[in-house]
Amino acid sequence: MSTVKGKRFTLKGVLDGLRSSVSTPPKAEMEIEESLRSEHFQVCKTVRHGFPFQPTAVAFDPVQHILAIGTKSGSLRILGRPGVDCHCVHDSDAAIIQILFLVNEGALVTVCSDDSLHLWNYRQKRPEIVHSLKFQRERITFCHRPFQSKWLYIGTERGNVHIVNIESFILSGYVINWNKAIELSRKTHPGPVVHLSDNPIDASKLLIGFESGTIVLWDLKNKIAETRYSSPEALRSIAWHHEGKQFMCSHSDGSLTTWGLKPTPKPMNSMFPHAKLGKDGKPDPCKPITKVDWKSIRNGEPLVIFSGGMSYDRAGRTPSITVMNGRSTTVLEMEHNVVDFVVLCETPWSNDFQDPYAIVVLLQNDLVVVDLTSPGYPCFENPYPMDLHESPVTACQYYADCPPDLIPAFYSVGSKQKKTGFTEKQGWPVQGGEWPTLACSYPEIIITGHADGSLKFWDASAVTLQVLYKLKTAKIFEKPKKTPESQDDDPFAIQMIYMCSESRLLCVAGASHCMLFKFSKQEANLDIPFLETSIVYEIYDDLDSPEYDYPKPSLGLVTQTSGSMGSYSSNTSDSAKSDHTTSVKVKTGSRKWSAGYQPDLVCVLTWVDGEPPGNITSILVNSTYGLMAFGNESGLAIIDFMQRTCLLNLGTPDLYGSMDPYQRAPRSPRGKKPQNAEGVGQNSEESKSPTTDQINGVCMSPTSLKQKKPHPELKRTKSQDKSDGVSFSRSRSSSMSSLENVSKEAIQSLMFADSYTRKTGREDNFTCPCLWVGTSLGSVIVIVLNLPPTGEQRLTQPVIVSPSGTIFRLKGAILAMSFLDCNGVLIPSVSETWKESPQRENRDSNEKALKNSNIGIQRQMSLSNKPRISPTSSTEMSDRQFVIICSEKQGRVMSLPSQTCAYKVKITETSFVVRAEVVAVRDSVCLMCYVANGHIMAFSLPSLKPILDVDFLPLTDYRVARTFCFSNSGHALYLCSPTEVQKITYSADISETLNDMLGDLFLACETPDAPKQGFFKNLFSGGPSTLDREELFGENSGKASKGLAKHVPGSGLQHLQAQSGAIGGEIARARMALVERGEKIGDLDDKSAQMLSQAESFAQAAHQIMSRYKDKKWYQF
């Protein structure tokens, strides 16, 4: 046995000796201690911002000053003062058709389209459902809850009215059947119940409105119809006057009718507020008045407020709210369709003067609050981020834990963009709730890109969202001419956003244009420089034919315009001389730009063979290098924005050089012209194709402003079909056979870094600036950047770009790349700190003078020369790097400079990764992945050990894939609807403290006293009538019909029961202690009484002895 052990040990030693002879990285786990654990991660939703998508209902608590909005998908948003915002969801996706507040009780009822009622308790920071009631036989159409009543009236589609106890959510046996409510002579069904309300001064009278126009005043005590009213027009809504003697109805023909309590065949008053008389003297038809409200003012004329009712002519096409005050009528035009409105009043009592002060108007795409106390009824400026979707959101970027001076800088320039036309009255009317007590320790910024070309910068710190600054990029371009051929309705739509938070450089891409912005606190008059370029690649069908004996074309020169200095590109065609068609055109001439982001350079991709270029799929900018890179579906472009020239624009296959692993699919055959010898003779240096050594060596950027002539013999390929340009579409696996034909390879990921470029020896052990390029077929190509020294030479000497020959291949499209140092610490992208640059006009003139003065400088550099090493970023060989590469299928950690795979992990087999990012969490780093099957995964670095795998959100909407962003410190977000952004966290620390970060919705306060009635009012009208609803609707009313509705206890009820159980236990223990104390006190009392009795008997005995001996002399004892 010992002999076998010795042999194994000897064999291990031999293997260790063999391993030491090859270049393998040391075991990282032996040196790098990874601090992240599974318990540090927990995924949960934090807050939702924006406008509720597809709203359906709105309600207001006049005492708590809380606003609630329901949506078509069953979402409920509860809003208080700015910063107090809570989002809740029902278990089902049924639409919320009505919301009723239990005023000043910390609860509300939602009525859903699936005929269910839900009681919400919002006394805690996260509201919960306490009870649910699901109607089985009848459909709910309208509900009403009298103020401070525990009974809820429910009207149904069949015309019946049921009553529910809110405390227990149990149906009462009291039912108002439709056939008892209507007249016996009526032969048709009155239709669904569309309105229910009790008389403001007599709670025993319930007003029931049916859709057909029949109205019934029901006597609840006597269970009879006291008064019936009949209108020929369909009924939409009813509103009481506060004195309870009249009510007003709105109808589908655009009319308003007023009725008294006494039965009359016709209304007291009928009018068409917006009808125009036609030629025949009759009013023109009008739209329905969907809702009317009648509010009284203590010292003035009452207000009649309604929506709709406009005539069907052109003027009536605009949605509106109308306010009638006596003889004055004001029409408030709205930008979107009116969904609902609620009038805000000072008192919750319906029998008092309401004194309305505002109208909350819920529109299809906005929330408007009208000031009723100011002349002209202006609007309040909305402090909520409801304008997130002012133009549809097309891109999103999230920066958590950004530099602290960034938000003040954006706010300072954005404060000058404030909108005007709002009311001068201070104070947003919705002032309920209380701010969260926990402050944010670091700033967060969200940048949204929109379809109109605008960008919005938001302060997203903690649980708030506030707009800071808006940038309009469409001002850069000429207005597009609309033609039948133009299919793109949003040519300026933002597709990609990248901001360097340190240098404040902003790179933004549309479908076929890329813009670079620099931040300035000063205004400037700018003439925007721009480059027009193309990224093209073509494969000839007959390259190997002996008739045309020339190598595969690559790295030819392409024509550049507008100040470009020329660049290296794939093949071009004769049409390049004249055809510079672009999807957008940059405005020429100088114009004024306000403080904030100002354009520094615009790159526009030109059309190829009459077809638009492929969409831009990746962008990146580096302030230290002075370079910007962007890739599209066809290839890559590298721009020197300091010299404003294109250094390289190549088709993706040309980036491989001679190491292309794929056989490129040829286009359909077409005639090829033989090489023009005359053209070669005229400019042989420019026309000859580089050799393989040249391709893999150094490519030098020309610096002359002179435009180069294109090659007449080279042809362009058609660009790929236009798509959305992101990695949501599945890419072909890079593990496919190289013999398989490949027609397209997009640039999916870019990364500037100081890194090792190849396997080097001791004599060449330095890092240098590089651009790492990831493609849709899973390849990672490293391009070396040879930068001139900083200062004047950087503006005059060329930047040299050259493929390094280093290629890595993974399965699936490359999504993310990042670098760690030898200690496993994230290496941030090199960048310069922002500082205010000199005036742009002076800077432009200085740059031109420098270039002209150095135009004759000889730039001699052999293609075989070694690339220039950046002196500030050199690292010795012993200090290794790790590069993290994540694709749609797998992740790898490569050790540099040995280029060996240190760790790898298969992320998914059946699905694919949508978003991946290396982020900083708890003073460490990890790889976060969002997979299309809904899983959010985390891997420790550099070992790639899985530490989180949670099924969170299955990818069913392309919007989520386009906008999902991971950021530092455990934050992430995505666009959950076209109008809302959802923030989530994957940090257990944030999840635990989330409750402290949320604001309080309910604050205990006193309910206003009921209005006092005057002596004469009580004398002549009898005063308000009281109603014992418990006697009418309680147990004495019997039991409700079986199967009519099903009661479902909510999760909040269990919480309340647990709380009540805990409280009951505490009370029981206190009672036991009290009983024990009482027993002890009783025992003590008994003892005291016994001692008192003994003392009394002792006193009596002492008195008897004293009486016996008081008359005797001392000598008689």
PDB file of N, CA and C in Angstrom, residues 1032-1068:
ATOM      1  N   LEU A1032     -80.213  47.820   9.408  1.00  0.00           N
ATOM      2  CA  LEU A1032     -80.784  47.490   8.101  1.00  0.00           C
ATOM      3  C   LEU A1032     -80.005  46.389   7.380  1.00  0.00           C
ATOM      4  N   PHE A1033     -78.684  46.495   7.418  1.00  0.00           N
ATOM      5  CA  PHE A1033     -77.857  45.626   6.581  1.00  0.00           C
ATOM      6  C   PHE A1033     -77.167  44.507   7.362  1.00  0.00           C
ATOM      7  N   GLY A1034     -77.268  44.526   8.677  1.00  0.00           N
ATOM      8  CA  GLY A1034     -76.558  43.555   9.493  1.00  0.00           C
ATOM      9  C   GLY A1034     -77.198  42.176   9.470  1.00  0.00           C
ATOM     10  N   GLU A1035     -77.066  41.476  10.590  1.00  0.00           N
ATOM     11  CA  GLU A1035     -77.553  40.094  10.662  1.00  0.00           C
ATOM     12  C   GLU A1035     -79.061  40.003  10.511  1.00  0.00           C
ATOM     13  N   ASN A1036     -79.769  41.067  10.885  1.00  0.00           N
ATOM     14  CA  ASN A1036     -81.233  41.040  10.785  1.00  0.00           C
ATOM     15  C   ASN A1036     -81.709  40.977   9.342  1.00  0.00           C
ATOM     16  N   SER A1037     -80.832  41.367   8.406  1.00  0.00           N
ATOM     17  CA  SER A1037     -81.244  41.365   6.989  1.00  0.00           C
ATOM     18  C   SER A1037     -81.192  39.979   6.367  1.00  0.00           C
ATOM     19  N   GLY A1038     -80.656  39.029   7.099  1.00  0.00           N
ATOM     20  CA  GLY A1038     -80.563  37.675   6.571  1.00  0.00           C
ATOM     21  C   GLY A1038     -79.237  37.435   5.873  1.00  0.00           C
ATOM     22  N   LYS A1039     -79.147  36.276   5.234  1.00  0.00           N
ATOM     23  CA  LYS A1039     -77.916  35.904   4.552  1.00  0.00           C
ATOM     24  C   LYS A1039     -78.040  36.129   3.060  1.00  0.00           C
ATOM     25  N   ALA A1040     -76.897  36.446   2.441  1.00  0.00           N
ATOM     26  CA  ALA A1040     -76.882  36.671   0.998  1.00  0.00           C
ATOM     27  C   ALA A1040     -77.032  35.356   0.255  1.00  0.00           C
ATOM     28  N   SER A1041     -77.396  35.453  -0.996  1.00  0.00           N
ATOM     29  CA  SER A1041     -77.567  34.271  -1.838  1.00  0.00           C
ATOM     30  C   SER A1041     -76.257  33.503  -1.948  1.00  0.00           C
ATOM     31  N   LYS A1042     -76.327  32.189  -1.812  1.00  0.00           N
ATOM     32  CA  LYS A1042     -75.141  31.353  -1.900  1.00  0.00           C
ATOM     33  C   LYS A1042     -74.580  31.371  -3.323  1.00  0.00           C
ATOM     34  N   GLY A1043     -73.260  31.426  -3.412  1.00  0.00           N
ATOM     35  CA  GLY A1043     -72.617  31.401  -4.724  1.00  0.00           C
ATOM     36  C   GLY A1043     -72.587  32.727  -5.432  1.00  0.00           C
ATOM     37  N   LEU A1044     -73.166  33.783  -4.820  1.00  0.00           N
ATOM     38  CA  LEU A1044     -73.143  35.092  -5.474  1.00  0.00           C
ATOM     39  C   LEU A1044     -71.744  35.667  -5.503  1.00  0.00           C
ATOM     40  N   ALA A1045     -71.016  35.514  -4.404  1.00  0.00           N
ATOM     41  CA  ALA A1045     -69.655  36.045  -4.327  1.00  0.00           C
ATOM     42  C   ALA A1045     -68.833  35.151  -3.415  1.00  0.00           C
ATOM     43  N   LYS A1046     -67.528  35.145  -3.677  1.00  0.00           N
ATOM     44  CA  LYS A1046     -66.600  34.324  -2.918  1.00  0.00           C
ATOM     45  C   LYS A1046     -65.615  35.231  -2.187  1.00  0.00           C
ATOM     46  N   HIS A1047     -65.482  35.015  -0.868  1.00  0.00           N
ATOM     47  CA  HIS A1047     -64.561  35.813  -0.072  1.00  0.00           C
ATOM     48  C   HIS A1047     -63.177  35.181  -0.081  1.00  0.00           C
ATOM     49  N   VAL A1048     -62.145  36.012  -0.326  1.00  0.00           N
ATOM     50  CA  VAL A1048     -60.757  35.539  -0.352  1.00  0.00           C
ATOM     51  C   VAL A1048     -59.953  36.396   0.621  1.00  0.00           C
ATOM     52  N   PRO A1049     -59.448  35.825   1.715  1.00  0.00           N
ATOM     53  CA  PRO A1049     -58.613  36.626   2.627  1.00  0.00           C
ATOM     54  C   PRO A1049     -57.276  36.965   1.979  1.00  0.00           C
ATOM     55  N   GLY A1050     -56.840  38.181   2.154  1.00  0.00           N
ATOM     56  CA  GLY A1050     -55.590  38.624   1.543  1.00  0.00           C
ATOM     57  C   GLY A1050     -54.403  38.394   2.448  1.00  0.00           C
ATOM     58  N   SER A1051     -53.219  38.637   1.872  1.00  0.00           N
ATOM     59  CA  SER A1051     -51.986  38.485   2.650  1.00  0.00           C
ATOM     60  C   SER A1051     -51.924  39.506   3.774  1.00  0.00           C
ATOM     61  N   GLY A1052     -52.537  40.662   3.539  1.00  0.00           N
ATOM     62  CA  GLY A1052     -52.542  41.687   4.578  1.00  0.00           C
ATOM     63  C   GLY A1052     -53.360  41.276   5.784  1.00  0.00           C
ATOM     64  N   LEU A1053     -54.394  40.426   5.544  1.00  0.00           N
ATOM     65  CA  LEU A1053     -55.216  39.963   6.655  1.00  0.00           C
ATOM     66  C   LEU A1053     -54.409  39.061   7.577  1.00  0.00           C
ATOM     67  N   GLN A1054     -53.591  38.187   6.962  1.00  0.00           N
ATOM     68  CA  GLN A1054     -52.737  37.331   7.780  1.00  0.00           C
ATOM     69  C   GLN A1054     -51.763  38.181   8.595  1.00  0.00           C
ATOM     70  N   HIS A1055     -51.265  39.248   7.958  1.00  0.00           N
ATOM     71  CA  HIS A1055     -50.356  40.143   8.674  1.00  0.00           C
ATOM     72  C   HIS A1055     -51.077  40.802   9.851  1.00  0.00           C
ATOM     73  N   LEU A1056     -52.322  41.271   9.575  1.00  0.00           N
ATOM     74  CA  LEU A1056     -53.085  41.901  10.645  1.00  0.00           C
ATOM     75  C   LEU A1056     -53.444  40.898  11.730  1.00  0.00           C
ATOM     76  N   GLN A1057     -53.782  39.648  11.311  1.00  0.00           N
ATOM     77  CA  GLN A1057     -54.104  38.629  12.293  1.00  0.00           C
ATOM     78  C   GLN A1057     -52.889  38.298  13.162  1.00  0.00           C
ATOM     79  N   ALA A1058     -51.727  38.239  12.497  1.00  0.00           N
ATOM     80  CA  ALA A1058     -50.507  37.979  13.266  1.00  0.00           C
ATOM     81  C   ALA A1058     -50.256  39.111  14.254  1.00  0.00           C
ATOM     82  N   GLN A1059     -50.454  40.359  13.742  1.00  0.00           N
ATOM     83  CA  GLN A1059     -50.276  41.494  14.646  1.00  0.00           C
ATOM     84  C   GLN A1059     -51.278  41.450  15.795  1.00  0.00           C
ATOM     85  N   SER A1060     -52.568  41.178  15.422  1.00  0.00           N
ATOM     86  CA  SER A1060     -53.596  41.143  16.459  1.00  0.00           C
ATOM     87  C   SER A1060     -53.351  39.990  17.419  1.00  0.00           C
ATOM     88  N   GLY A1061     -52.840  38.845  16.877  1.00  0.00           N
ATOM     89  CA  GLY A1061     -52.512  37.719  17.741  1.00  0.00           C
ATOM     90  C   GLY A1061     -51.422  38.085  18.729  1.00  0.00           C
ATOM     91  N   ALA A1062     -50.386  38.765  18.205  1.00  0.00           N
ATOM     92  CA  ALA A1062     -49.295  39.193  19.082  1.00  0.00           C
ATOM     93  C   ALA A1062     -49.800  40.183  20.129  1.00  0.00           C
ATOM     94  N   ILE A1063     -50.662  41.109  19.651  1.00  0.00           N
ATOM     95  CA  ILE A1063     -51.217  42.093  20.594  1.00  0.00           C
ATOM     96  C   ILE A1063     -52.109  41.396  21.618  1.00  0.00           C
ATOM     97  N   GLY A1064     -52.926  40.400  21.122  1.00  0.00           N
ATOM     98  CA  GLY A1064     -53.790  39.661  22.043  1.00  0.00           C
ATOM     99  C   GLY A1064     -52.989  38.910  23.089  1.00  0.00           C
ATOM    100  N   GLY A1065     -51.864  38.317  22.649  1.00  0.00           N
ATOM    101  CA  GLY A1065     -51.003  37.627  23.610  1.00  0.00           C
ATOM    102  C   GLY A1065     -50.454  38.569  24.665  1.00  0.00           C
ATOM    103  N   GLU A1066     -50.029  39.748  24.202  1.00  0.00           N
ATOM    104  CA  GLU A1066     -49.511  40.732  25.146  1.00  0.00           C
ATOM    105  C   GLU A1066     -50.596  41.158  26.135  1.00  0.00           C
ATOM    106  N   ILE A1067     -51.832  41.338  25.605  1.00  0.00           N
ATOM    107  CA  ILE A1067     -52.942  41.745  26.487  1.00  0.00           C
ATOM    108  C   ILE A1067     -53.247  40.644  27.497  1.00  0.00           C
ATOM    109  N   ALA A1068     -53.214  39.381  27.028  1.00  0.00           N
ATOM    110  CA  ALA A1068     -53.493  38.255  27.934  1.00  0.00           C
ATOM    111  C   ALA A1068     -52.448  38.189  29.036  1.00  0.00           C
TER     112      ALA A1068
END
